[in-house]
């Protein structure tokens, strides 16, 4: 089933359909990295990303704010392959 992804809620649902045992959006995982799902945003469009092995991926981009003890807040971007929904 191909799901239309318009926001971070759609992305999370599609991610769990493809990765039922995945942990990226789990509350404990987000808490460990100082992130909150309610503050995540799916950016418009897709981007081309090259992974560490040199393979190109078309990805959705999720913007999130991390709260790091002793450092403060930091904006981070997570990239999800549009086909596999793996975190690149």
Coordinates of C-alpha atoms in Angstrom, one line a residue:
X1 CA 0.0 0.0 0.0
X2 CA 1.4 3.4 -1.0
X3 CA 0.6 6.0 1.6
X4 CA 0.6 9.7 0.8
X5 CA 2.9 11.5 3.2
X6 CA 2.0 15.1 3.9
X7 CA 3.2 15.6 7.5
X8 CA 5.2 14.0 10.3
X9 CA 2.2 12.0 11.5
X10 CA 1.8 10.4 8.1
X11 CA 5.5 9.7 8.0
X12 CA 5.4 8.1 11.5
X13 CA 2.5 5.9 10.4
X14 CA 4.2 4.8 7.2
X15 CA 7.5 4.2 9.0
X16 CA 5.8 1.8 11.4
X17 CA 4.0 0.0 8.5
X18 CA 7.4 -0.7 6.9
X19 CA 9.3 -1.1 10.2
X20 CA 6.9 -2.6 12.8
X21 CA 9.8 -3.1 15.2
X22 CA 11.5 0.2 14.5
X23 CA 12.3 2.6 17.3
X24 CA 13.0 6.0 15.7
X25 CA 9.7 7.5 16.8
X26 CA 9.4 5.7 20.2
X27 CA 9.0 7.9 23.2
X28 CA 12.1 6.5 25.0
X29 CA 14.3 7.0 21.9
X30 CA 13.2 10.5 21.4
X31 CA 13.6 11.3 25.1
X32 CA 17.2 9.8 25.0
X33 CA 18.1 12.3 22.2
X34 CA 16.3 15.2 23.9
X35 CA 13.6 15.4 21.2
X36 CA 9.8 15.6 21.2
X37 CA 7.5 14.3 18.5
X38 CA 5.2 17.2 19.0
X39 CA 8.0 19.6 17.9
X40 CA 9.0 17.6 14.8
X41 CA 8.1 19.0 11.4
X42 CA 8.2 17.5 7.9
X43 CA 9.8 19.9 5.5
X44 CA 8.2 20.4 2.1
X45 CA 9.4 18.4 -0.9
X46 CA 12.3 15.9 -1.0
X47 CA 16.1 16.2 -1.2
X48 CA 18.9 14.1 -2.7
X49 CA 21.2 12.8 0.0
X50 CA 24.4 10.7 -0.3
X51 CA 24.9 8.1 2.4
X52 CA 28.2 7.1 4.0
X53 CA 28.7 4.4 1.3
X54 CA 28.2 6.9 -1.6
X55 CA 24.7 5.8 -2.5
X56 CA 22.2 8.5 -3.5
X57 CA 18.8 8.6 -1.8
X58 CA 15.7 10.7 -2.4
X59 CA 14.6 11.6 1.1
X60 CA 11.9 13.3 3.2
X61 CA 13.4 15.7 5.8
X62 CA 12.2 16.0 9.4
X63 CA 13.3 19.0 11.4
X64 CA 13.6 18.6 15.1
X65 CA 14.9 20.4 18.1
X66 CA 17.3 18.5 20.5
X67 CA 17.7 19.6 24.1
X68 CA 21.2 18.6 25.1
X69 CA 22.2 18.8 28.8
X70 CA 25.1 21.2 29.4
X71 CA 25.0 22.4 25.7
X72 CA 21.5 23.7 25.1
X73 CA 19.2 23.4 22.1
X74 CA 20.3 22.3 18.7
X75 CA 18.3 22.1 15.4
X76 CA 18.8 18.7 13.7
X77 CA 17.5 17.2 10.5
X78 CA 16.6 13.5 9.9
X79 CA 16.5 12.1 6.4
X80 CA 14.1 9.2 5.5
X81 CA 14.4 7.4 2.2
X82 CA 11.1 7.9 0.3
X83 CA 10.9 4.2 -0.7
X84 CA 12.3 2.3 2.3
X85 CA 11.6 5.0 5.0
X86 CA 15.0 4.1 6.5
X87 CA 16.7 6.8 8.4
X88 CA 19.7 7.8 6.3

